Coordinates of C-alpha atoms in Angstrom, one line a residue:
Chain A
X290 CA 17.0 19.4 2.3
X291 CA 20.0 21.2 3.5
X292 CA 21.7 18.4 5.7
X293 CA 22.5 15.0 4.9
X294 CA 23.5 12.3 7.5
X295 CA 27.1 11.5 7.5
X296 CA 27.8 7.9 7.7
X297 CA 31.5 7.7 7.8
X298 CA 31.6 5.1 5.0
X299 CA 29.2 2.7 6.9
X300 CA 26.0 1.7 5.4
X301 CA 23.3 4.0 6.4
X302 CA 21.5 1.2 8.5
X303 CA 24.6 0.7 10.6
X304 CA 24.7 4.3 11.8
X305 CA 22.8 5.6 14.8
X306 CA 20.7 8.5 13.5
X307 CA 19.0 9.5 16.8
X308 CA 21.2 7.8 19.4
X309 CA 19.9 7.6 23.0
X310 CA 20.3 10.8 25.0
X311 CA 19.1 11.4 28.5
X312 CA 15.9 13.6 28.6
X313 CA 15.0 16.0 31.3
X314 CA 11.7 13.9 31.4
X315 CA 14.0 11.4 33.2
X316 CA 14.8 13.6 36.0
X317 CA 13.3 12.4 39.4
X318 CA 9.8 14.0 39.8
X319 CA 9.6 15.3 36.3
X320 CA 6.0 14.0 35.7
X321 CA 6.4 14.7 32.0
X322 CA 3.4 15.2 30.1
X323 CA 3.0 15.4 26.1
X324 CA 0.3 16.1 23.9
X325 CA 1.2 13.4 21.5
X326 CA 3.6 10.4 22.0
X327 CA 4.4 8.2 18.8
X328 CA 5.7 4.6 19.5
X329 CA 8.0 3.4 16.6
X330 CA 10.2 5.4 14.4
X331 CA 9.5 3.5 11.2
X332 CA 8.1 5.0 8.1
X333 CA 4.7 5.3 9.4
X334 CA 5.7 6.7 12.8
X335 CA 8.0 9.2 11.3
X336 CA 5.3 10.2 8.7
X337 CA 2.9 10.8 11.5
X338 CA 5.4 12.8 13.5
X339 CA 6.4 15.2 10.6
X340 CA 2.7 15.7 9.9
X341 CA 1.8 16.8 13.4
X342 CA 4.8 18.9 13.8
X343 CA 4.0 20.7 10.6
X344 CA 0.8 21.6 12.2
X345 CA 2.7 22.7 15.3
X346 CA 1.4 20.0 17.5
X347 CA 4.3 18.9 19.9
X348 CA 5.2 15.2 19.2
X349 CA 7.8 12.8 20.8
X350 CA 8.8 9.7 19.0
X351 CA 9.9 6.9 21.1
X352 CA 11.8 3.9 19.5
X353 CA 13.9 1.2 21.3
X354 CA 16.5 1.4 18.4
X355 CA 18.4 4.4 17.1
X356 CA 18.8 3.5 13.5
X357 CA 16.8 3.1 10.3
X358 CA 15.7 -0.4 9.4
X359 CA 18.2 -3.0 8.9
X360 CA 18.1 -4.3 5.3
X361 CA 16.0 -3.1 2.5
X362 CA 12.6 -4.6 3.7
X363 CA 9.7 -2.5 1.9
X364 CA 11.1 -1.3 -1.5
X365 CA 8.1 -0.3 -3.7
X366 CA 6.4 3.1 -3.2
X367 CA 3.4 4.0 -5.0
X368 CA 2.3 7.3 -6.3
X369 CA -0.2 8.2 -3.6
X370 CA 2.3 7.7 -0.8
X371 CA 4.9 9.9 -2.8
X372 CA 2.1 12.7 -2.9
X373 CA 1.6 12.4 0.8
X374 CA 5.3 12.8 1.1
X375 CA 5.2 15.8 -1.0
X376 CA 2.8 17.2 1.7
X377 CA 5.2 16.2 4.3
X378 CA 8.0 18.0 2.5
X379 CA 10.2 15.1 1.7
X380 CA 8.9 13.9 -1.6
X381 CA 11.8 15.0 -3.8
X382 CA 14.8 13.2 -2.2
X383 CA 12.7 10.0 -2.4
X384 CA 11.9 10.3 -6.1
X385 CA 15.5 11.7 -6.9
X386 CA 17.0 8.6 -5.3
X387 CA 14.5 6.0 -6.3
X388 CA 14.4 3.8 -9.4
X389 CA 11.3 4.5 -11.6
X390 CA 10.2 1.4 -13.7
X391 CA 7.3 0.8 -15.9
X392 CA 8.0 -2.4 -17.9
X393 CA 7.4 -5.9 -16.4
X394 CA 8.2 -9.4 -17.9
X395 CA 6.3 -12.5 -16.8
X396 CA 8.0 -15.8 -17.2
X397 CA 6.3 -19.3 -17.0
X398 CA 8.5 -22.4 -16.9
X399 CA 11.2 -22.0 -19.2
X400 CA 9.9 -19.1 -21.3
X401 CA 8.8 -15.5 -21.3
X402 CA 5.0 -15.5 -21.7
X403 CA 4.5 -11.8 -22.1
X404 CA 5.7 -8.4 -21.1
X405 CA 3.7 -5.2 -20.1
X406 CA 4.2 -1.5 -19.7
X407 CA 2.4 0.2 -16.9
X408 CA 1.9 3.2 -19.2
X409 CA 1.3 5.5 -16.4
X410 CA -1.4 8.2 -16.9
X411 CA 0.1 11.4 -18.0
X412 CA -0.3 14.7 -16.2
X413 CA 1.0 13.7 -12.8
X414 CA 4.0 15.0 -10.9
X415 CA 4.9 11.7 -9.6
X416 CA 5.5 8.2 -11.2
X417 CA 3.1 5.3 -10.5
X418 CA 5.9 3.7 -8.6
X419 CA 9.4 3.9 -7.2
X420 CA 11.7 1.3 -5.9
X421 CA 13.7 2.5 -3.0
X422 CA 15.4 0.7 0.0
X423 CA 13.4 1.3 3.2
X424 CA 16.5 2.5 4.9
X425 CA 16.7 5.4 2.5
X426 CA 13.1 6.0 3.0
X427 CA 13.4 6.3 6.8
X428 CA 16.6 8.2 6.4
X429 CA 15.0 11.0 4.4
X430 CA 12.0 11.2 6.9
X431 CA 14.6 11.5 9.8
X432 CA 16.3 14.3 7.9
X433 CA 13.1 16.0 7.4
X434 CA 12.2 15.7 11.0
X435 CA 15.5 17.3 11.8
X436 CA 14.9 19.9 9.4
X437 CA 11.7 21.0 11.2
X438 CA 13.3 20.7 14.5
X439 CA 15.9 23.3 13.2
X440 CA 12.9 25.5 12.2
X441 CA 11.8 25.4 15.6
X442 CA 9.0 22.9 15.1
X443 CA 8.0 20.8 18.1
X444 CA 9.2 17.3 17.1
X445 CA 11.6 15.1 19.2
X446 CA 13.0 11.6 18.4
X447 CA 14.1 9.5 21.4
X448 CA 16.3 6.4 20.4
X449 CA 16.9 3.8 23.1
X450 CA 13.5 4.4 24.6
X451 CA 11.4 1.1 24.9
X452 CA 7.8 1.4 26.0
X453 CA 7.1 -1.4 28.6
X454 CA 3.7 -0.3 29.8
X455 CA 0.8 1.6 28.7
X456 CA -2.4 2.4 30.7
X457 CA -5.4 4.0 29.4
X458 CA -6.5 6.8 32.0
X459 CA -9.8 7.9 30.5
X460 CA -8.3 11.3 29.6
X461 CA -5.1 10.2 28.2
X462 CA -2.5 7.4 28.7
X463 CA 0.4 6.8 31.1
X464 CA 3.5 5.1 30.0
X465 CA 6.5 3.5 31.4
X466 CA 9.7 3.6 29.4
X467 CA 12.9 1.7 29.8
X468 CA 16.1 3.4 28.7
X469 CA 20.1 2.7 29.2
X470 CA 19.6 5.0 32.3
X471 CA 16.8 3.0 33.7
X472 CA 13.1 3.5 33.6
X473 CA 10.9 6.7 33.7
X474 CA 7.4 7.5 33.2
X475 CA 5.3 10.0 31.2
X476 CA 1.7 10.8 30.4
X477 CA 0.3 11.8 27.1
X478 CA -3.2 13.0 25.8
X479 CA -2.8 10.7 22.7
X480 CA -0.6 7.9 21.6
X481 CA 0.0 6.6 18.2
X482 CA 1.2 3.1 18.0
X483 CA 3.3 2.6 14.9
X484 CA 5.4 -0.2 16.2
X485 CA 5.1 -2.7 13.5
X486 CA 3.3 -6.1 12.7
X487 CA 4.6 -7.5 16.1
X488 CA 3.3 -4.5 17.9
X489 CA 4.4 -4.8 21.5
X490 CA 1.8 -2.0 22.3
X491 CA -1.0 -4.1 20.9
X492 CA 0.2 -7.2 23.0
X493 CA 0.4 -5.0 26.1
X494 CA -3.1 -4.0 25.7
X495 CA -4.2 -7.5 25.0
X496 CA -5.8 -6.6 21.8
X497 CA -6.8 -8.9 19.0
X498 CA -5.1 -9.3 15.6
X499 CA -6.9 -12.2 13.7
X500 CA -6.7 -13.1 10.0
X501 CA -5.4 -15.7 7.6
X502 CA -2.0 -17.4 7.8
X503 CA -0.5 -18.2 4.6
X504 CA 1.7 -21.2 4.9
X505 CA 4.5 -20.3 2.8
X506 CA 8.2 -19.1 3.2
X507 CA 10.0 -16.7 1.0
X508 CA 13.8 -16.2 0.9
X509 CA 14.5 -12.5 0.2
X510 CA 17.9 -11.4 -0.8
X511 CA 19.3 -8.1 -1.8
X512 CA 22.4 -8.4 -3.8
X513 CA 24.8 -5.8 -5.3
X514 CA 25.7 -6.6 -8.7
X515 CA 26.9 -5.1 -12.0
X516 CA 24.5 -6.7 -14.2
X517 CA 23.1 -5.4 -17.4
X518 CA 19.5 -6.5 -16.6
X519 CA 17.3 -3.7 -17.6
X520 CA 15.2 -1.7 -15.0
X521 CA 12.2 -3.9 -15.3
X522 CA 10.4 -6.2 -12.8
X523 CA 10.7 -9.7 -13.8
X524 CA 8.5 -12.4 -12.2
X525 CA 8.8 -16.2 -12.7
X526 CA 6.1 -18.7 -12.2
X527 CA 7.4 -22.2 -11.8
X528 CA 10.8 -21.5 -13.1
X529 CA 13.5 -24.3 -13.8
X530 CA 15.8 -22.6 -11.0
X531 CA 13.0 -22.7 -8.5
X532 CA 10.6 -25.6 -9.5
X533 CA 7.0 -25.4 -8.4
X534 CA 7.8 -22.1 -6.8
X535 CA 7.8 -18.4 -7.8
X536 CA 10.7 -15.9 -8.1
X537 CA 10.9 -12.1 -8.4
X538 CA 13.8 -9.8 -9.7
X539 CA 13.5 -6.1 -9.0
X540 CA 16.0 -3.2 -9.2
X541 CA 16.8 -0.7 -6.4
X542 CA 19.2 2.3 -6.3
X543 CA 22.9 1.8 -5.9
X544 CA 23.1 -1.4 -8.0
X545 CA 21.2 -3.4 -5.5
X546 CA 18.7 -5.9 -6.9
X547 CA 15.8 -7.5 -5.0
X548 CA 15.4 -11.1 -5.5
X549 CA 12.5 -12.9 -4.0
X550 CA 12.3 -16.8 -4.0
X551 CA 9.4 -18.9 -2.9
X552 CA 10.6 -21.7 -0.7
X553 CA 7.3 -23.6 0.4
X554 CA 6.3 -24.4 3.8
X555 CA 8.3 -27.2 5.4
X556 CA 11.9 -25.9 5.4
X557 CA 14.6 -25.2 7.8
X558 CA 14.9 -21.5 8.0
X559 CA 18.1 -21.2 9.6
X560 CA 19.7 -23.6 7.2
X561 CA 18.2 -21.9 4.1
X562 CA 19.4 -18.4 5.2
X563 CA 23.0 -19.5 5.2
X564 CA 25.1 -18.0 2.5
X565 CA 26.3 -21.5 1.4
X566 CA 22.8 -22.4 0.7
X567 CA 21.6 -19.0 -0.6
X568 CA 24.4 -18.3 -3.2
X569 CA 23.9 -21.6 -5.2
X570 CA 20.1 -20.6 -5.5
X571 CA 21.1 -17.2 -6.7
X572 CA 23.7 -18.5 -9.2
X573 CA 21.0 -21.0 -10.7
X574 CA 18.9 -17.8 -11.3
X575 CA 21.3 -15.2 -12.4
X576 CA 23.7 -17.4 -14.2
X577 CA 27.2 -18.6 -13.1
X578 CA 29.3 -15.7 -14.6
X579 CA 27.3 -12.9 -12.9
X580 CA 29.2 -11.4 -9.9
X581 CA 27.3 -10.5 -6.9
X582 CA 27.6 -9.7 -3.2
X583 CA 25.0 -10.5 -0.6
X584 CA 23.8 -7.3 1.1
X585 CA 20.9 -8.6 3.1
X586 CA 19.2 -12.0 3.4
X587 CA 16.0 -12.9 5.3
X588 CA 13.3 -15.3 5.2
X589 CA 9.7 -14.2 5.7
X590 CA 6.4 -15.7 6.2
X591 CA 3.2 -13.5 6.1
X592 CA -0.5 -13.1 7.2
X593 CA -3.3 -11.1 6.1
X594 CA -5.0 -9.8 9.2
X595 CA -6.1 -6.7 10.9
X596 CA -7.3 -5.5 14.2
X597 CA -11.1 -5.3 14.7
X598 CA -10.7 -1.5 15.7
X599 CA -7.8 0.8 15.2
X600 CA -8.6 3.3 17.8
X601 CA -8.8 2.1 21.4
X602 CA -9.5 5.1 23.7
X603 CA -6.5 7.4 23.6
X604 CA -4.3 4.8 21.8
X605 CA -4.5 4.8 18.0
X606 CA -2.9 2.2 15.9
X607 CA -1.5 2.6 12.3
X608 CA 0.4 0.9 9.7
X609 CA 1.6 -2.8 10.2
X610 CA 0.6 -2.6 14.1
X611 CA -3.0 -2.3 12.8
X612 CA -3.1 -4.3 9.7
X613 CA -0.8 -6.7 7.9
X614 CA -1.0 -7.8 4.2
X615 CA 1.2 -10.1 2.0
X616 CA 3.9 -8.2 0.3
X617 CA 2.6 -8.7 -3.1
X618 CA 1.3 -5.4 -4.3
X619 CA 3.3 -3.0 -2.3
X620 CA 0.4 -2.3 0.2
X621 CA 2.2 -2.4 3.6
X622 CA 4.2 0.8 3.9
X623 CA 2.2 2.4 1.3
X624 CA -1.3 1.9 3.2
X625 CA 0.5 2.8 6.5
X626 CA 1.3 6.3 5.3
X627 CA -2.3 6.7 4.2
X628 CA -3.5 5.8 7.7
X629 CA -1.6 8.7 9.2
X630 CA -2.6 11.1 6.3
X631 CA -6.0 10.2 7.4
X632 CA -5.5 10.6 11.0
X633 CA -3.5 13.5 11.7
X634 CA -5.8 16.3 10.6
X635 CA -8.6 14.6 12.6
X636 CA -6.6 14.5 15.7
X637 CA -5.5 18.1 15.3
X638 CA -9.3 19.3 15.0
X639 CA -10.1 17.1 18.1
X640 CA -7.2 18.5 20.2
X641 CA -8.1 22.0 19.3
X642 CA -11.6 21.5 20.4
X643 CA -13.0 22.3 17.0
X644 CA -14.3 18.8 16.3
X645 CA -15.9 16.2 18.5
X646 CA -14.1 13.1 19.5
X647 CA -16.4 11.0 17.2
X648 CA -14.4 12.5 14.2
X649 CA -11.7 9.9 15.2
X650 CA -14.2 7.2 14.8
X651 CA -14.2 8.0 11.1
X652 CA -10.5 7.2 11.1
X653 CA -11.6 3.5 11.9
X654 CA -14.3 3.8 9.3
X655 CA -12.2 4.8 6.5
X656 CA -9.0 3.2 7.1
X657 CA -10.7 -0.3 8.0
X658 CA -12.2 0.2 4.5
X659 CA -8.7 0.7 3.1
X660 CA -7.3 -2.2 5.1
X661 CA -10.0 -4.7 3.9
X662 CA -9.5 -3.5 0.3
X663 CA -5.7 -4.1 0.6
X664 CA -6.1 -7.4 2.4
X665 CA -8.5 -8.6 -0.4
X666 CA -6.2 -7.5 -3.2
X667 CA -3.1 -9.0 -1.7
X668 CA -4.8 -12.1 -0.8
X669 CA -6.0 -12.7 -4.4
X670 CA -2.4 -11.9 -5.6
X671 CA -1.2 -14.5 -3.2
X672 CA -3.7 -17.1 -4.2
X673 CA -2.7 -16.8 -7.8
X674 CA 1.2 -16.9 -7.0
X675 CA 1.0 -19.8 -4.5
X676 CA -2.2 -21.8 -5.5
X677 CA -3.7 -23.6 -2.5
X678 CA -5.4 -26.5 -4.3
X679 CA -4.9 -28.6 -7.3
X680 CA -7.7 -26.9 -9.2
X681 CA -6.5 -23.5 -8.5
X682 CA -3.1 -24.3 -9.8
X683 CA -4.8 -25.8 -12.9
X684 CA -6.6 -22.6 -13.6
X685 CA -3.5 -20.5 -12.7
X686 CA -1.3 -22.4 -15.2
X687 CA -4.2 -22.2 -17.8
X688 CA -4.3 -18.5 -17.5
X689 CA -0.3 -18.3 -17.8
X690 CA -0.2 -20.7 -20.8
X691 CA -3.1 -18.7 -22.5
X692 CA -1.4 -15.4 -21.9
X693 CA 1.5 -16.2 -24.1
X694 CA -0.8 -16.2 -27.1
X695 CA -3.9 -14.2 -26.2
X696 CA -4.2 -10.8 -24.8
X697 CA -7.4 -11.5 -23.0
X698 CA -5.6 -13.8 -20.5
X699 CA -2.9 -11.3 -19.6
X700 CA -5.3 -9.3 -17.1
X701 CA -6.0 -12.6 -15.2
X702 CA -2.3 -13.2 -14.5
X703 CA -1.7 -11.6 -11.0
X704 CA 1.8 -11.3 -9.8
X705 CA 0.9 -8.4 -7.7
X706 CA -1.4 -5.4 -8.4
X707 CA -0.5 -1.8 -8.7
X708 CA -1.4 -0.4 -5.3
X709 CA -3.9 2.4 -5.7
X710 CA -5.5 4.4 -3.0
X711 CA -9.0 3.4 -1.9
X712 CA -12.0 5.8 -2.3
X713 CA -13.8 6.4 1.0
X714 CA -17.2 5.5 -0.4
X715 CA -20.0 5.6 2.2
X716 CA -17.8 7.4 4.5
X717 CA -20.0 9.5 7.0
X718 CA -17.7 12.6 6.2
X719 CA -18.8 12.6 2.6
X720 CA -21.1 15.4 1.6
X721 CA -23.0 16.3 -1.5
X722 CA -22.1 14.9 -4.9
X723 CA -24.1 17.5 -6.8
X724 CA -21.8 17.9 -9.8
X725 CA -24.0 16.6 -12.5
X726 CA -21.8 15.0 -15.2
X727 CA -18.7 14.9 -12.7
X728 CA -16.1 12.3 -13.3
X729 CA -16.6 9.3 -11.0
X730 CA -12.8 9.4 -10.0
X731 CA -13.4 12.7 -8.1
X732 CA -16.5 11.7 -6.3
X733 CA -16.7 12.5 -2.6
X734 CA -14.3 10.3 -0.6
X735 CA -11.8 9.9 -3.5
X736 CA -8.2 11.2 -3.3
X737 CA -7.5 14.1 -5.5
X738 CA -5.9 13.0 -8.7
X739 CA -3.2 15.0 -9.6
X740 CA -3.2 17.3 -12.9
X741 CA -1.1 19.7 -14.7
X742 CA -1.7 23.4 -13.7
X743 CA 0.2 26.0 -15.4
X744 CA 3.9 25.3 -15.0
X745 CA 3.3 23.0 -12.1
X746 CA 0.8 20.5 -10.8
X747 CA -2.6 20.7 -8.9
X748 CA -1.6 18.6 -5.9
X749 CA 1.3 20.9 -4.8
X750 CA -1.4 23.4 -4.0
X751 CA -3.6 21.1 -2.1
X752 CA -3.6 19.9 1.6
X753 CA -2.9 20.7 5.2
X754 CA -6.2 22.6 5.5
X755 CA -9.7 22.6 4.1
X756 CA -9.9 24.1 0.7
X757 CA -12.5 25.3 -1.6
X758 CA -11.4 24.5 -5.1
X759 CA -13.2 26.6 -7.8
X760 CA -12.7 25.6 -11.4
X761 CA -14.2 28.5 -13.5
X762 CA -16.6 29.3 -10.8
X763 CA -17.0 32.3 -8.4
X764 CA -16.2 31.8 -4.7
X765 CA -15.4 34.1 -1.7
X766 CA -11.7 34.0 -0.3
X767 CA -12.9 31.9 2.6
X768 CA -15.9 30.0 4.0
X769 CA -15.9 29.5 7.8
X770 CA -18.1 27.3 9.9
X771 CA -17.6 26.6 13.7
X772 CA -14.0 28.0 13.6
X773 CA -13.1 25.7 10.7
X774 CA -12.2 27.6 7.5
X775 CA -12.0 26.4 4.0
X776 CA -9.5 28.7 1.9
X777 CA -10.2 29.4 -1.7
X778 CA -8.1 28.1 -4.6
X779 CA -9.4 29.4 -8.0
X780 CA -8.2 27.8 -11.2
X781 CA -9.6 27.5 -14.5
X782 CA -9.8 24.7 -17.0
X783 CA -7.8 26.9 -19.4
X784 CA -4.8 26.6 -17.0
X785 CA -4.0 23.2 -18.4
X786 CA -3.9 22.9 -22.2
X787 CA -3.6 19.2 -22.0
X788 CA -7.3 19.0 -21.0
X789 CA -6.3 16.5 -18.0
X790 CA -7.5 18.9 -15.4
X791 CA -10.9 19.3 -17.1
X792 CA -11.2 15.5 -17.7
X793 CA -10.4 14.6 -14.0
X794 CA -12.4 17.5 -12.4
X795 CA -15.1 18.7 -14.6
X796 CA -16.2 15.9 -16.9
X797 CA -19.3 17.0 -18.7
X798 CA -19.7 20.1 -16.4
X799 CA -18.8 23.6 -17.2
X800 CA -17.6 24.6 -13.8
X801 CA -17.2 23.0 -10.5
X802 CA -16.7 23.8 -6.7
X803 CA -15.0 21.2 -4.7
X804 CA -14.7 21.1 -0.8
X805 CA -11.3 19.3 -0.1
X806 CA -10.1 17.8 3.1
X807 CA -6.6 18.5 4.5
X808 CA -5.6 15.1 3.3
X809 CA -6.5 16.0 -0.4
X810 CA -9.6 13.8 -0.3
X811 CA -12.9 15.1 -1.8
X812 CA -15.5 16.1 0.7
X813 CA -18.2 17.4 -1.5
X814 CA -18.7 19.0 -5.0
X815 CA -21.2 21.2 -6.8
X816 CA -21.5 23.0 -10.1
X817 CA -21.4 26.4 -8.4
X818 CA -20.8 28.1 -5.0
X819 CA -23.7 27.9 -2.5
X820 CA -22.6 29.2 1.0
X821 CA -25.2 27.3 2.9
X822 CA -24.3 24.0 1.1
X823 CA -20.6 24.4 1.7
X824 CA -21.0 25.1 5.5
X825 CA -23.1 22.0 5.8
X826 CA -20.4 20.0 4.1
X827 CA -17.8 21.5 6.4
X828 CA -19.9 20.3 9.2
X829 CA -20.3 16.9 7.7
X830 CA -16.6 16.5 7.0
X831 CA -15.6 17.3 10.5
X832 CA -18.0 15.0 12.2
X833 CA -20.3 17.8 13.4
X834 CA -23.3 17.2 11.3
Chain B
X204 CA -30.9 -6.9 -19.2
X205 CA -28.8 -9.7 -20.4
X206 CA -29.5 -13.1 -18.9
X207 CA -27.9 -16.5 -19.2
X208 CA -29.4 -18.3 -22.1
X209 CA -30.4 -21.8 -20.9
X210 CA -32.4 -22.8 -23.9
X211 CA -30.9 -24.8 -26.6
X212 CA -28.6 -22.5 -28.6
X213 CA -26.1 -24.6 -30.3
X214 CA -26.8 -25.7 -34.0
X215 CA -26.2 -29.4 -34.5
X216 CA -25.6 -30.4 -31.0
X217 CA -24.5 -33.8 -31.7
X218 CA -21.8 -32.5 -33.9
X219 CA -20.6 -30.1 -31.1
X220 CA -20.7 -32.9 -28.7
X221 CA -18.7 -35.0 -30.8
X222 CA -16.0 -32.1 -31.3
X223 CA -15.7 -31.7 -27.5
X224 CA -15.1 -35.4 -26.9
X225 CA -12.5 -35.4 -29.8
X226 CA -10.7 -32.6 -28.5
X227 CA -10.1 -34.6 -25.2
X228 CA -9.1 -37.8 -27.1
X229 CA -5.7 -39.2 -26.3
X230 CA -5.2 -36.7 -23.5
X231 CA -4.1 -37.8 -20.0
X232 CA -6.3 -36.8 -17.1
X233 CA -3.9 -33.9 -16.2
X234 CA -3.9 -32.7 -19.9
X235 CA -7.7 -32.9 -20.0
X236 CA -7.9 -30.8 -16.8
X237 CA -5.7 -28.3 -18.2
X238 CA -7.7 -28.3 -21.4
X239 CA -11.0 -27.8 -19.5
X240 CA -9.5 -24.9 -17.6
X241 CA -8.3 -23.1 -20.8
X242 CA -11.6 -23.6 -22.6
X243 CA -13.6 -22.3 -19.6
X244 CA -11.2 -19.1 -19.6
X245 CA -11.5 -18.7 -23.4
X246 CA -15.3 -19.0 -23.3
X247 CA -15.8 -16.7 -20.1
X248 CA -13.8 -14.0 -21.9
X249 CA -16.0 -14.3 -24.8
X250 CA -19.1 -13.9 -22.6
X251 CA -17.5 -11.1 -20.9
X252 CA -20.7 -10.0 -19.1
X253 CA -20.1 -10.4 -15.3
X254 CA -23.9 -10.9 -14.6
X255 CA -24.2 -13.8 -17.2
X256 CA -20.9 -15.3 -15.6
X257 CA -22.3 -15.1 -12.3
X258 CA -25.5 -16.8 -13.4
X259 CA -23.5 -19.5 -15.2
X260 CA -21.3 -20.3 -12.2
X261 CA -24.7 -20.6 -10.1
X262 CA -26.3 -22.8 -12.7
X263 CA -23.2 -25.1 -12.7
X264 CA -23.3 -24.9 -8.8
X265 CA -26.8 -26.0 -8.5
X266 CA -25.8 -29.6 -9.2
X267 CA -23.4 -29.6 -6.4
X268 CA -25.9 -28.1 -4.0
X269 CA -28.5 -30.6 -4.9
X270 CA -26.0 -33.5 -4.4
X271 CA -25.2 -32.2 -0.9
X272 CA -29.0 -32.2 0.0
X273 CA -29.7 -35.7 -1.2

């Protein structure tokens, strides 16, 4: 990144990054038309815009604000989203700034019951998790968007642009937009709605958003302090300083600490948010002698829910606008980035006329599968953290009590699970799984796991186009079917002395040929090259079978 | 295929039953509930096999189903 945003001493989230400027689209009679409009310049909207612009698809991002998100909000970013960010050209600043952590401690009542180390698997470029304030996350995405702009890529961010109506036209959508200079209209072939859990676009279109409400409130406080707490995740069940409830302490960059306190259901939110009520709570938790400053305080409740379908004609929903989960387990922004990772290459093929419209239906199939998995996992964490019945609390406390003395009970303790990407099992895009002895983790539908490769890593060589990955097998430079080409990448198990590459991609097989999708998911695999089989798999993976 | 053993399997069943009651002796209702939860988790882990655990849950549930019907 060759330019950073100057903030003049202000916090980044107080600084307009893409201030409103009048666009020629607002001139009378302009009748502006754009191939793709994205609504919402949060992590998901920006990720989608960068992905499309990198593929030379002109994209306009509309947001009623002009700054990154207020307060830290999402803070945990998992390995798979970091790998997606690498593909989007902005993984490095995130990981350089972020806090990497591996150790967690679990407390119950007045005592520590156990600690754990995530012991991340070796041979990956990216860590299992980083903690990073959402405002930095968005800042780096905005900087990447500007960098693409300077390189002449067709990407435009319009702050102060509030979409007030959207109409499906059968071959695209028509929008009206409010600005400080008054309203204007435009049309677009496609709209991607990334406008958050409260999605105004979803409401305008009268679409459903059903699910389960969790009757609980959480106080979230980010404090700046010089404390010698280690870089660990500390989780309390029923601590003396927050009886009957839970608490979380987690480190972010710049000496900022995330504190999350469960408050229960019947509370006065406005009262609880006042510093004179927040500060005594934090002192009880941190100790009287710890000096801290409040950076951001919020009270949240949450629901686990999703839209019945994410795609509605020429409007496609992604991220929190399409699905919402509890925050335990870092599955919000993380799954949203996986949405647009899945969507953008499909949209490109459909826009180029190389794949039929039904390819977009597989965005629904694959990402609804992902959303359901995330909702299930985060609901389970929530049910453990905040038991909803007497008997569930009895079992929860039994597991915690046993965890102090017996290893077996520790996997039952659920204070949020490591967010891992889902495998698109049963996706209509999956082709042959013909690699006898091949590892289950690289079956069709799975995201490619990283592996060492020479001086670097495999994933840095994957993505943005269909690829034919050959491991100790002969393949041609390119295989093409219906104008869609898969480009050769030839490697050898000998390129990785650690054996991780062979363990992850060969298993018991001596050689392998993988067809990989532009989003780094496995489409099909074989022990050796067979042109007809590869062409069939390309057709299947692009909805043309 | 492993299956849930529903045939007599405990040597000296009267002794075991007496041990079970003795373990609860002097406990309040809340303490007994907690004890039961711990013993269920300990034994479940010892069994380990998910299929057998599912069958055991179903076997225990059968009584509730019957009571609902009558």
